[in-house]
Coordinates of C-alpha atoms in Angstrom, one line a residue:
Chain T
M177 CA 22.7 4.7 -16.8
G178 CA 23.6 7.7 -19.0
D179 CA 20.3 9.6 -18.4
L180 CA 20.3 8.7 -14.7
R181 CA 23.6 10.4 -14.4
D182 CA 21.8 13.6 -15.6
L183 CA 19.6 13.3 -12.5
Y184 CA 22.2 12.1 -10.1
Q185 CA 25.1 14.3 -11.1
E186 CA 28.3 14.3 -9.0
I187 CA 27.3 17.5 -7.3
V188 CA 24.0 15.9 -6.2
I189 CA 25.7 12.8 -4.9
D190 CA 28.3 14.9 -3.1
H191 CA 25.7 17.1 -1.4
S192 CA 23.6 14.1 -0.5
K193 CA 26.5 12.3 1.1
R194 CA 28.1 15.4 2.7
P195 CA 25.2 17.8 3.2
R196 CA 26.3 21.4 4.1
N197 CA 24.6 23.3 6.9
R198 CA 22.7 20.3 8.2
R199 CA 22.3 21.3 11.8
Q200 CA 19.9 22.7 14.3
M201 CA 20.1 26.4 14.9
P202 CA 19.0 27.1 18.5
D203 CA 19.3 30.9 18.0
A204 CA 17.4 31.0 14.7
D205 CA 15.2 34.0 14.0
R206 CA 12.9 32.0 11.8
S207 CA 12.1 28.3 11.4
A208 CA 9.5 26.0 9.9
Q209 CA 8.8 22.3 9.5
G210 CA 8.1 20.6 6.2
Y211 CA 6.4 17.3 5.7
N212 CA 5.8 15.0 2.7
P213 CA 3.0 12.6 3.7
L214 CA 3.6 10.6 0.6
C215 CA 7.0 9.4 1.7
G216 CA 7.1 10.4 5.3
D217 CA 10.1 12.7 4.8
K218 CA 10.3 15.5 7.3
V219 CA 12.6 18.6 7.1
A220 CA 13.2 21.6 9.4
V221 CA 14.6 24.9 8.0
Y222 CA 16.3 27.5 10.2
V223 CA 17.1 31.1 9.3
K224 CA 19.2 33.7 11.0
L225 CA 18.6 37.3 9.7
E226 CA 20.8 40.3 9.9
N227 CA 20.2 43.7 8.3
G228 CA 17.3 42.4 6.3
R229 CA 19.3 39.6 4.8
L230 CA 19.6 35.8 5.4
K231 CA 22.8 35.6 7.3
E232 CA 22.7 31.9 7.8
V233 CA 20.4 29.1 6.7
S234 CA 20.5 25.5 7.9
F235 CA 18.3 22.4 7.8
E236 CA 17.6 19.2 9.6
G237 CA 16.1 15.9 8.4
T238 CA 17.0 12.9 6.4
G239 CA 15.6 12.2 3.0
C240 CA 16.5 10.9 -0.4
A241 CA 19.5 12.1 -2.3
I242 CA 17.4 14.6 -4.3
S243 CA 15.9 16.2 -1.2
T244 CA 19.1 16.2 0.8
A245 CA 21.1 17.7 -2.0
S246 CA 18.4 20.3 -2.7
A247 CA 18.4 21.4 0.9
S248 CA 22.2 21.5 1.1
I249 CA 22.6 23.5 -2.1
M250 CA 19.7 25.8 -1.0
T251 CA 21.4 26.7 2.3
E252 CA 24.6 27.6 0.4
M253 CA 22.8 29.7 -2.3
L254 CA 20.7 31.8 0.0
K255 CA 23.4 33.1 2.3
G256 CA 23.4 36.9 2.1
K257 CA 20.2 37.2 0.0
T258 CA 17.2 39.2 1.0
P259 CA 13.9 37.3 1.5
E260 CA 12.6 38.8 -1.8
E261 CA 15.7 37.6 -3.6
A262 CA 15.2 34.1 -2.0
Q263 CA 11.6 34.1 -3.2
R264 CA 12.6 35.0 -6.8
L265 CA 15.2 32.3 -6.8
F266 CA 12.6 29.8 -5.6
D267 CA 10.2 30.9 -8.4
R268 CA 12.9 30.3 -11.0
F269 CA 13.9 27.0 -9.5
H270 CA 10.3 25.9 -9.3
D271 CA 9.9 26.7 -13.1
L272 CA 13.1 24.7 -13.8
V273 CA 12.1 21.6 -11.9
T274 CA 8.5 21.5 -13.1
T275 CA 9.0 22.5 -16.7
G276 CA 12.7 22.0 -17.5
Q277 CA 12.7 25.7 -18.6
E278 CA 14.3 28.5 -16.7
G279 CA 11.7 31.1 -17.7
N280 CA 12.4 34.6 -19.0
G281 CA 12.7 37.9 -17.4
N282 CA 15.0 39.5 -15.0
K283 CA 15.6 36.6 -12.6
P284 CA 18.5 35.6 -10.5
A285 CA 21.0 33.1 -11.9
L286 CA 20.4 29.5 -10.8
G287 CA 24.0 28.6 -10.5
K288 CA 24.4 25.2 -8.8
L289 CA 20.7 24.7 -8.8
E290 CA 21.0 23.9 -12.6
V291 CA 22.0 20.4 -11.5
F292 CA 18.3 19.8 -11.1
S293 CA 17.5 20.7 -14.7
K294 CA 16.4 17.2 -15.6
L295 CA 14.2 16.7 -12.6
N296 CA 11.1 17.6 -14.7
E297 CA 11.5 14.2 -16.4
Y298 CA 10.9 12.5 -13.0
P299 CA 7.6 14.0 -12.0
A300 CA 7.3 11.8 -8.9
R301 CA 10.6 13.3 -7.6
V302 CA 9.9 17.0 -8.1
K303 CA 8.4 17.4 -4.6
C304 CA 11.6 15.8 -3.1
A305 CA 13.5 18.9 -4.3
T306 CA 10.8 21.6 -3.6
L307 CA 9.8 20.6 -0.1
V308 CA 12.7 22.3 1.6
W309 CA 12.1 25.5 -0.5
H310 CA 8.4 25.5 0.5
T311 CA 9.5 25.1 4.1
L312 CA 12.0 28.0 3.8
R313 CA 9.2 30.2 2.4
S314 CA 7.0 29.3 5.4
A315 CA 9.9 30.1 7.8
L316 CA 10.3 33.5 6.2
K317 CA 6.6 34.1 6.4
G318 CA 6.7 33.4 10.1
G319 CA 6.8 29.7 10.5
G320 CA 4.5 26.8 10.8
T321 CA 4.3 23.4 9.1
V322 CA 4.0 23.0 5.3
S323 CA 3.0 19.8 3.5
T324 CA 3.7 18.8 -0.1
E325 CA 0.0 17.8 -0.3
E326 CA -1.4 21.3 0.3
G327 CA -2.0 24.0 -2.3
Chain E
M27 CA -0.7 -23.2 9.6
A28 CA -3.6 -24.2 7.4
V29 CA -1.7 -23.2 4.2
N30 CA 1.1 -25.6 4.8
S31 CA -1.1 -28.6 5.6
H32 CA -3.0 -27.7 2.4
Q33 CA 0.1 -27.6 0.4
A34 CA 1.3 -30.9 1.8
A35 CA -2.0 -32.6 1.1
V36 CA -2.2 -31.2 -2.4
A37 CA 1.4 -32.1 -3.3
E38 CA 0.4 -35.8 -2.7
R39 CA -2.7 -35.8 -5.0
T40 CA -1.8 -33.3 -7.7
P41 CA 0.1 -34.7 -10.6
V42 CA 3.4 -33.0 -10.9
T43 CA 3.2 -30.7 -13.9
A44 CA 5.9 -28.1 -14.7
W45 CA 5.0 -24.5 -14.0
D46 CA 4.5 -22.9 -17.4
A47 CA 5.9 -19.5 -16.6
Q48 CA 5.8 -18.2 -20.2
G49 CA 2.3 -19.5 -20.7
V50 CA 1.1 -17.7 -17.6
R51 CA 2.8 -14.5 -18.7
R52 CA 1.1 -14.7 -22.1
D53 CA -2.2 -14.5 -20.2
F54 CA -1.3 -11.0 -19.1
P55 CA -1.1 -8.7 -22.1
I56 CA 0.3 -5.7 -20.1
L57 CA 3.5 -7.7 -19.3
A58 CA 4.7 -7.7 -22.9
Q59 CA 6.0 -4.2 -22.9
R60 CA 9.2 -2.3 -22.5
V61 CA 9.7 0.5 -20.0
H62 CA 12.6 2.9 -20.5
G63 CA 13.7 0.5 -23.2
K64 CA 13.9 -2.5 -20.9
P65 CA 11.4 -5.4 -20.5
L66 CA 8.9 -4.5 -17.8
V67 CA 9.6 -6.3 -14.5
Y68 CA 6.5 -5.7 -12.5
L69 CA 7.1 -6.2 -8.8
D70 CA 4.5 -3.9 -7.3
N71 CA 1.9 -6.6 -6.9
A72 CA 1.0 -5.9 -3.3
A73 CA -0.2 -2.5 -4.5
T74 CA -2.2 -4.0 -7.4
S75 CA -1.7 -6.9 -9.6
Q76 CA -2.1 -7.1 -13.4
K77 CA -5.2 -8.5 -15.1
P78 CA -5.3 -11.6 -17.2
R79 CA -7.0 -11.5 -20.6
A80 CA -9.9 -13.5 -19.1
V81 CA -10.7 -10.6 -16.8
L82 CA -10.4 -8.0 -19.5
D83 CA -12.7 -10.1 -21.8
A84 CA -15.3 -10.5 -19.0
L85 CA -15.4 -6.7 -18.6
L86 CA -15.7 -6.1 -22.3
D87 CA -18.3 -8.8 -22.7
F88 CA -20.4 -7.3 -20.0
Y89 CA -20.3 -3.8 -21.4
T90 CA -20.8 -4.9 -25.1
R91 CA -23.5 -7.6 -24.5
D92 CA -25.1 -7.6 -21.0
C93 CA -24.9 -4.1 -19.6
S94 CA -27.9 -3.4 -17.6
N95 CA -28.9 -2.7 -14.0
I96 CA -29.4 -5.7 -11.8
H97 CA -32.4 -7.0 -9.7
R98 CA -36.0 -6.2 -10.5
G99 CA -35.5 -5.8 -14.2
V100 CA -37.9 -7.9 -16.2
H101 CA -36.0 -7.6 -19.5
E102 CA -33.4 -10.0 -20.9
L103 CA -30.3 -7.8 -20.4
S104 CA -31.2 -7.2 -16.7
E105 CA -31.7 -10.9 -16.2
R106 CA -28.3 -11.6 -17.7
A107 CA -26.6 -8.9 -15.6
T108 CA -28.3 -10.1 -12.4
A109 CA -27.3 -13.7 -13.2
G110 CA -23.7 -12.7 -13.9
Y111 CA -23.5 -10.6 -10.7
E112 CA -24.9 -13.4 -8.5
E113 CA -22.7 -16.0 -10.1
A114 CA -19.8 -13.9 -9.2
R115 CA -20.9 -13.9 -5.6
E116 CA -21.1 -17.7 -5.7
K117 CA -17.5 -17.7 -7.0
V118 CA -16.3 -15.5 -4.2
R119 CA -18.1 -17.8 -1.7
T120 CA -16.2 -20.8 -3.1
F121 CA -13.0 -18.8 -3.2
L122 CA -13.2 -18.1 0.5
G123 CA -14.8 -21.4 1.5
A124 CA -17.9 -19.6 3.0
R125 CA -20.9 -21.6 3.9
E126 CA -23.5 -19.5 2.2
A127 CA -23.5 -16.9 -0.7
R128 CA -25.5 -14.5 1.5
E129 CA -22.4 -14.2 3.7
I130 CA -20.6 -12.5 0.9
I131 CA -21.1 -8.7 0.6
F132 CA -19.7 -6.9 -2.4
V133 CA -17.8 -3.8 -1.5
R134 CA -15.2 -1.5 -3.2
G135 CA -12.3 -3.2 -1.5
A136 CA -10.9 -4.3 1.8
T137 CA -10.9 -0.7 3.1
E138 CA -14.6 -0.3 2.6
A139 CA -15.2 -3.7 4.1
I140 CA -13.4 -2.8 7.3
N141 CA -15.2 0.6 7.5
L142 CA -18.5 -1.3 7.0
V143 CA -17.8 -3.5 10.0
A144 CA -16.6 -0.5 12.0
W145 CA -19.8 1.5 11.3
T146 CA -22.3 -1.4 11.7
F147 CA -21.0 -4.0 14.1
G148 CA -18.7 -1.5 15.8
R149 CA -21.4 1.2 16.2
E150 CA -23.6 -1.3 18.0
R151 CA -21.2 -3.4 20.0
I152 CA -18.4 -1.0 21.0
G153 CA -19.0 1.5 23.7
V154 CA -17.3 3.6 26.4
D155 CA -14.1 2.0 27.7
D156 CA -14.4 -1.0 25.4
E157 CA -11.3 -1.9 23.4
V158 CA -10.5 -2.8 19.8
L159 CA -7.3 -4.9 19.6
I160 CA -5.2 -4.7 16.5
T161 CA -1.5 -5.3 15.8
A162 CA 1.6 -3.2 15.1
M163 CA 1.8 -4.5 11.5
E164 CA -1.6 -3.3 10.2
H165 CA -2.1 -1.3 7.1
H166 CA -3.6 2.1 7.7
S167 CA -6.9 0.8 6.5
N168 CA -7.1 -1.6 9.5
I169 CA -6.0 1.2 11.9
V170 CA -7.8 4.4 11.0
P171 CA -11.4 3.1 10.8
W172 CA -11.0 1.8 14.4
Q173 CA -9.4 5.0 15.6
I174 CA -12.3 7.0 14.2
L175 CA -14.8 4.6 15.9
C176 CA -12.9 4.6 19.2
E177 CA -12.8 8.3 19.3
A178 CA -16.5 8.6 18.6
K179 CA -17.4 6.0 21.2
G180 CA -14.9 6.8 23.9
A181 CA -13.3 3.4 23.3
K182 CA -9.7 2.5 23.2
L183 CA -7.5 1.2 20.4
C184 CA -5.0 -1.4 21.7
V185 CA -2.0 -2.7 19.7
T186 CA -0.1 -6.0 20.0
P187 CA 3.6 -5.4 19.4
I188 CA 5.8 -7.3 16.9
S189 CA 9.2 -8.8 17.2
D190 CA 12.4 -7.7 15.4
S191 CA 11.8 -10.2 12.7
G192 CA 8.3 -8.8 12.2
E193 CA 6.3 -11.6 13.9
L194 CA 3.4 -11.0 16.1
R195 CA 4.2 -11.3 19.8
M196 CA 1.6 -13.9 20.7
D197 CA 2.4 -13.7 24.4
E198 CA 1.7 -10.0 24.3
F199 CA -1.4 -10.6 22.3
E200 CA -2.7 -13.0 24.9
K201 CA -2.0 -10.4 27.7
R202 CA -4.2 -7.9 25.9
L203 CA -7.2 -10.2 25.5
N204 CA -9.3 -8.9 28.4
P205 CA -13.0 -8.6 28.9
R206 CA -13.1 -5.1 27.6
V207 CA -11.9 -6.2 24.1
K208 CA -15.0 -6.3 21.9
L209 CA -13.2 -7.0 18.6
V210 CA -9.8 -8.3 17.4
A211 CA -8.8 -7.0 13.9
V212 CA -5.7 -8.5 12.3
A213 CA -4.0 -8.7 9.0
H214 CA -3.7 -12.3 7.6
V215 CA -0.5 -11.2 5.8
S216 CA 1.4 -7.9 6.4
N217 CA 1.6 -5.7 3.3
A218 CA 4.9 -4.1 4.5
L219 CA 6.7 -7.1 5.9
G220 CA 5.1 -10.2 4.3
T221 CA 4.6 -11.8 7.7
V222 CA 1.8 -14.5 7.7
N223 CA 0.0 -14.2 11.0
P224 CA -1.2 -17.3 12.9
V225 CA -4.8 -16.4 12.3
E226 CA -6.2 -19.7 13.4
E227 CA -4.6 -19.5 16.7
I228 CA -5.6 -15.8 17.1
V229 CA -9.2 -16.8 16.4
R230 CA -9.1 -19.7 18.8
M231 CA -7.7 -17.6 21.6
S232 CA -10.1 -14.8 21.0
H233 CA -13.2 -17.0 20.7
A234 CA -12.2 -18.8 23.9
R235 CA -13.0 -15.4 25.5
G236 CA -16.0 -14.7 23.4
I237 CA -14.3 -12.0 21.3
P238 CA -15.1 -11.9 17.5
V239 CA -12.2 -11.6 15.0
L240 CA -11.9 -9.6 11.7
V241 CA -9.2 -10.8 9.4
D242 CA -7.9 -8.4 6.8
G243 CA -7.0 -10.7 3.9
A244 CA -6.0 -8.1 1.3
Q245 CA -2.5 -9.5 1.1
A246 CA -3.3 -13.1 1.8
A247 CA -6.1 -13.8 -0.8
P248 CA -3.8 -13.5 -3.8
H249 CA -1.1 -15.8 -2.3
M250 CA -2.8 -18.7 -0.5
K251 CA -5.9 -20.9 -0.3
V252 CA -8.2 -19.2 2.2
D253 CA -10.9 -21.1 4.0
V254 CA -13.0 -18.9 6.3
Q255 CA -14.7 -21.9 7.9
E256 CA -11.4 -23.5 8.8
L257 CA -10.1 -20.2 10.1
D258 CA -13.4 -19.8 11.9
C259 CA -13.0 -16.0 11.7
D260 CA -16.1 -13.8 12.0
F261 CA -15.2 -11.4 9.2
Y262 CA -12.8 -11.7 6.3
T263 CA -12.0 -9.0 3.8
F264 CA -10.2 -8.7 0.5
S265 CA -9.7 -6.5 -2.5
G266 CA -10.4 -7.9 -6.0
H267 CA -7.7 -5.8 -7.7
K268 CA -4.9 -7.6 -5.8
V269 CA -6.3 -11.0 -6.9
Y270 CA -6.0 -10.1 -10.7
G271 CA -9.5 -8.6 -10.7
P272 CA -10.6 -5.1 -11.5
T273 CA -10.2 -2.1 -9.1
G274 CA -13.2 -0.9 -7.2
I275 CA -14.5 -4.4 -6.2
G276 CA -13.9 -6.5 -3.2
A277 CA -15.7 -8.6 -0.7
L278 CA -16.6 -8.8 3.0
Y279 CA -17.3 -12.2 4.4
G280 CA -19.3 -12.3 7.6
K281 CA -20.9 -15.0 9.5
A282 CA -24.6 -14.9 8.7
A283 CA -25.7 -14.7 12.3
L284 CA -23.5 -11.6 12.9
L285 CA -24.5 -9.9 9.6
D286 CA -28.2 -10.5 10.4
E287 CA -27.9 -8.7 13.7
M288 CA -25.9 -5.8 12.3
P289 CA -27.6 -2.5 11.2
P290 CA -27.2 -1.5 7.5
F291 CA -24.2 0.5 6.4
H292 CA -25.4 2.8 3.6
G293 CA -29.1 3.5 3.1
G294 CA -30.5 3.6 -0.4
G295 CA -32.0 1.5 -3.2
D296 CA -31.7 -2.3 -3.2
M297 CA -31.0 -2.5 0.6
I298 CA -34.7 -2.2 1.5
S299 CA -37.8 -4.4 1.2
S300 CA -40.2 -1.6 1.7
V301 CA -40.0 2.1 2.3
T302 CA -42.6 4.6 3.6
F303 CA -41.8 7.9 5.2
E304 CA -42.7 6.4 8.6
K305 CA -40.7 3.2 8.4
T306 CA -38.3 1.3 6.2
T307 CA -37.9 -2.5 6.3
Y308 CA -34.4 -3.6 5.4
N309 CA -33.7 -6.2 2.8
V310 CA -32.3 -9.7 3.6
L311 CA -28.6 -10.6 3.4
P312 CA -26.5 -9.8 1.5
Y313 CA -28.6 -7.0 -0.1
K314 CA -29.0 -5.2 3.2
F315 CA -25.4 -4.1 2.9
E316 CA -25.4 -3.3 -0.9
A317 CA -27.2 0.0 -1.2
G318 CA -27.3 1.6 -4.7
T319 CA -26.2 0.2 -8.0
P320 CA -23.1 -1.9 -7.2
N321 CA -20.0 -2.3 -9.4
I322 CA -21.6 -5.0 -11.5
A323 CA -18.9 -5.2 -14.1
G324 CA -16.3 -5.3 -11.4
A325 CA -18.0 -8.2 -9.6
I326 CA -18.2 -10.1 -12.9
G327 CA -14.5 -9.3 -13.6
L328 CA -13.6 -10.5 -10.1
G329 CA -15.5 -13.7 -10.8
A330 CA -13.4 -14.2 -13.9
A331 CA -10.2 -13.6 -11.9
I332 CA -11.3 -16.2 -9.4
D333 CA -12.0 -18.7 -12.2
Y334 CA -8.5 -17.9 -13.6
V335 CA -6.6 -18.5 -10.4
G336 CA -8.8 -21.5 -9.7
R337 CA -7.8 -23.1 -13.0
I338 CA -4.2 -22.8 -12.1
G339 CA -4.8 -23.7 -8.4
M340 CA -4.1 -21.6 -5.4
E341 CA -1.9 -24.3 -3.9
R342 CA 0.3 -24.3 -7.0
I343 CA 0.4 -20.5 -7.1
A344 CA 1.4 -20.5 -3.4
A345 CA 4.2 -23.0 -4.0
H346 CA 5.5 -21.1 -7.1
E347 CA 5.5 -17.8 -5.2
H348 CA 7.1 -19.3 -2.1
A349 CA 10.0 -20.7 -4.2
L350 CA 10.4 -17.2 -5.8
L351 CA 10.4 -15.5 -2.4
E352 CA 13.2 -17.8 -1.2
Y353 CA 15.1 -17.3 -4.4
G354 CA 14.7 -13.5 -4.2
T355 CA 15.6 -13.4 -0.6
R356 CA 18.9 -15.3 -1.3
A357 CA 19.7 -13.1 -4.3
L358 CA 19.2 -9.9 -2.4
A359 CA 21.1 -11.2 0.7
R360 CA 24.3 -11.2 -1.5
V361 CA 24.2 -7.4 -1.9
P362 CA 26.4 -5.8 0.8
G363 CA 24.7 -3.3 3.0
L364 CA 21.2 -4.6 2.2
R365 CA 19.0 -5.4 5.1
M366 CA 15.7 -7.3 4.7
V367 CA 12.9 -5.7 6.8
G368 CA 10.5 -8.5 7.8
T369 CA 12.2 -11.9 8.2
A370 CA 9.4 -13.8 9.8
R371 CA 9.5 -17.6 9.5
K372 CA 6.2 -17.6 7.5
K373 CA 6.1 -15.0 4.8
A374 CA 4.1 -14.5 1.6
G375 CA 4.8 -12.4 -1.4
V376 CA 6.9 -9.5 0.0
L377 CA 10.6 -8.6 -0.2
S378 CA 11.0 -5.4 1.8
F379 CA 14.5 -4.0 2.3
V380 CA 16.7 -1.0 3.0
L381 CA 20.1 -0.2 1.6
E382 CA 22.7 1.4 3.9
G383 CA 23.1 5.1 3.2
I384 CA 20.7 5.1 0.2
H385 CA 17.1 6.3 0.5
P386 CA 14.4 4.0 -1.0
H387 CA 13.2 6.8 -3.3
D388 CA 16.5 6.9 -5.1
V389 CA 16.5 3.1 -5.2
G390 CA 13.0 3.2 -6.8
T391 CA 14.0 5.8 -9.4
V392 CA 17.1 3.8 -10.5
L393 CA 15.2 0.6 -10.7
D394 CA 12.4 2.3 -12.7
R395 CA 15.0 3.2 -15.3
E396 CA 15.8 -0.5 -15.5
G397 CA 12.2 -1.2 -16.2
I398 CA 11.6 -2.6 -12.7
A399 CA 8.5 -1.4 -10.9
V400 CA 8.8 -1.6 -7.1
R401 CA 7.1 0.5 -4.4
T402 CA 9.1 2.8 -2.1
G403 CA 7.8 4.5 1.0
H404 CA 6.0 3.6 4.1
H405 CA 3.5 1.3 2.3
C406 CA 0.5 2.8 4.3
A407 CA 2.0 1.3 7.4
Q408 CA 3.8 4.1 9.1
P409 CA 3.7 2.4 12.5
V410 CA 5.7 -0.5 11.0
M411 CA 8.3 2.0 9.7
D412 CA 8.5 3.6 13.2
R413 CA 8.9 0.2 14.8
F414 CA 12.0 -0.5 12.7
R415 CA 13.1 3.1 13.0
I416 CA 13.3 3.7 9.3
P417 CA 11.4 6.3 7.2
A418 CA 10.7 3.9 4.3
T419 CA 11.6 0.7 2.6
T420 CA 11.9 -0.5 -1.0
R421 CA 9.3 -3.3 -1.5
A422 CA 9.3 -5.8 -4.3
S423 CA 6.1 -7.9 -4.2
L424 CA 5.3 -11.0 -6.1
A425 CA 2.6 -12.4 -8.3
L426 CA 2.0 -15.7 -10.0
Y427 CA 3.5 -14.3 -13.3
N428 CA 6.9 -13.4 -11.8
T429 CA 10.0 -15.4 -12.6
R430 CA 13.4 -16.1 -11.3
E431 CA 14.9 -14.1 -14.1
E432 CA 12.9 -11.1 -12.9
L433 CA 14.4 -11.4 -9.4
D434 CA 17.8 -11.7 -11.0
A435 CA 17.0 -8.4 -12.8
L436 CA 16.0 -6.9 -9.4
A437 CA 19.2 -8.0 -7.7
A438 CA 21.2 -6.6 -10.7
G439 CA 19.3 -3.4 -10.5
V440 CA 20.1 -3.1 -6.8
W441 CA 23.8 -3.6 -7.6
K442 CA 23.5 -0.7 -10.1
V443 CA 22.0 1.5 -7.4
K444 CA 25.0 0.7 -5.2
E445 CA 27.3 1.7 -8.1
M446 CA 25.4 4.9 -8.7
F447 CA 25.7 6.0 -5.1
A448 CA 29.1 4.6 -4.4

C-alpha cells in the first residue's frame, strides 16, 4: 500500500475524518453550490468578506476523503487572502493536481496543499479535489451552481 | 420464479460435470493481465462484461472476410454479410425464446430499445392524463425516456416503491394499476441492487387489466435463461455488451402484433418498401425499425456471444453465479461496518455495499490498486440511492468467469480499505 499512502497521507485522512470549517454560514457574504454529476457529490461553499479579504470560509457537504480533505484544507488556507490571491492559489493547485508540477513564476506557496501532489496519478479523482475550489471561485464571482461536467 | 423451476428441471437431466473455472477464464484473453502489479480481478460486469475469443474472432472474421453492406447486394460478400446478420437475429430469437425472428429488432442497446418503444408505441398510445408505471429501482434508462414522453404528452410517470431489502412492493404496485396506466415498464433485475423482480406476476396482473408490459432485461439476460413467451411480456430489451458481446448492439423483442401497429422510429434506408416524395410505404418487420446501415459486425459478434453462453448453458451459468453471490455475500458480511445494499430474497449478479465512514470512491481507488475493478457511484440509479439515503455504493458485479478466489481477494481488499482509513 506504499503508493496509496502517497495519496492518502495522514493529513488527508485527518482532514477527511475531522473536517475543519464544515458548517453552514447564515451570514455569509458569498456562497455557491457545486455538483459532481458523475458521483452525485454536492458541496456548498460560504465566504465572509472583510476589508476586501476572505475573513472566513466554510463548506457543507459529504464526499470522499479526497474531496472532504481538499475542502477542509482550502478553508484553512484561504483565511485572510484576497480574492485574487485565492484565485492564484487555485491556479497553482490546479496545475499540481492535473500535472504533478507546481509550475513556475511568482505564485503563492502551496503549503499543506502539497499533500495532493500525487493526485495526478489518479485522473478519475482529480475532480474530487477541485470541485470545492471551482465552487469557491463561483461564490467569489457572485454565486450560482457549478458542475464538474461543465467547461 | 421461472428461473428456479428451470434450474430444478435442468439439474435433473444435465449430467453433473465440474465447472471448469480455469478453462472458462482461458476463453477470455483480457483476464490474463496484471493491473498495478496484481492479477486483474474484474468485478464490474454489470457495467460491461469481457469478451470471449469466439466473439473477438467473429468480429475479426467479419472484417477480414465478409465485410460488406447487407440486404439488396447481389455480390457474394453482401450475401455472406446478410446471411451472418440474419443468422444472428435467429440466435437472439432462440436466446430470448421468441416465437418469430421478425419480433427481434437490432438496436444499439437496451437504452435505445426503451427509447424506441417510448417514441413509437408511447407516442401513439399515451396521451393527456395517461400514466406510465415504473418502479423505484429502475436504471435512468428506464426512467428518463418515459419522463421525456410524459412531459411531451401531458401524461404522468408513476413509481412503485421498494422495501428496505430492495424488493418491489407488490401491494403498492397493484394499487397503482388503474385504467389510466397505459404501460408498465420494469427492470427484470436491478442493476444497483441485484433484485430479481417477479416479472411473470407483474405481467399477469397488468394483462388482467389490459396493460402492456416492457421488461428491461439488461441485467437479467447475462445471468439467467430468459423466455419471453413464458414471461408473456410485450417488450423485452437487452444490451449485447453485458452478455459477452460487443458494445453498440442489443435487441428489442416485441410481440409481432404490437410491433406491426407501431409507427417507425427512425426514417431512412432499409426501413421502407417504396419511397416517393408524396408517400413512403414502410418495410415489414423487423426492417421497419432498422433504418440505415446497422451494426452488422456487432450483431454477428452478439450471435457468437450467444453461441458461447449457449455451449456452457445459461442454467449452469446461473447456478455458478448464484453460488458465487452467496459466497461473496458471506465473505463481505464478515467485514465490520459493512452493510449490503439490496438484500432481496431473489438476487442475481450484484454485491452492492457501503462501509461505515468511508466513501465508495475511496474504496474503489484502494481496490483498484489491488487490481480489483469495481464500480463506485450511483450506478445510474440515483432514485435508488435516495431511497436508501446514501450518495453512492461500491458495487461488485459477477460474470461466469469469476471465481471464489476473486471474491476472497475482494474481501481482503475491503479489509485493506478499513486499515487505510482506520
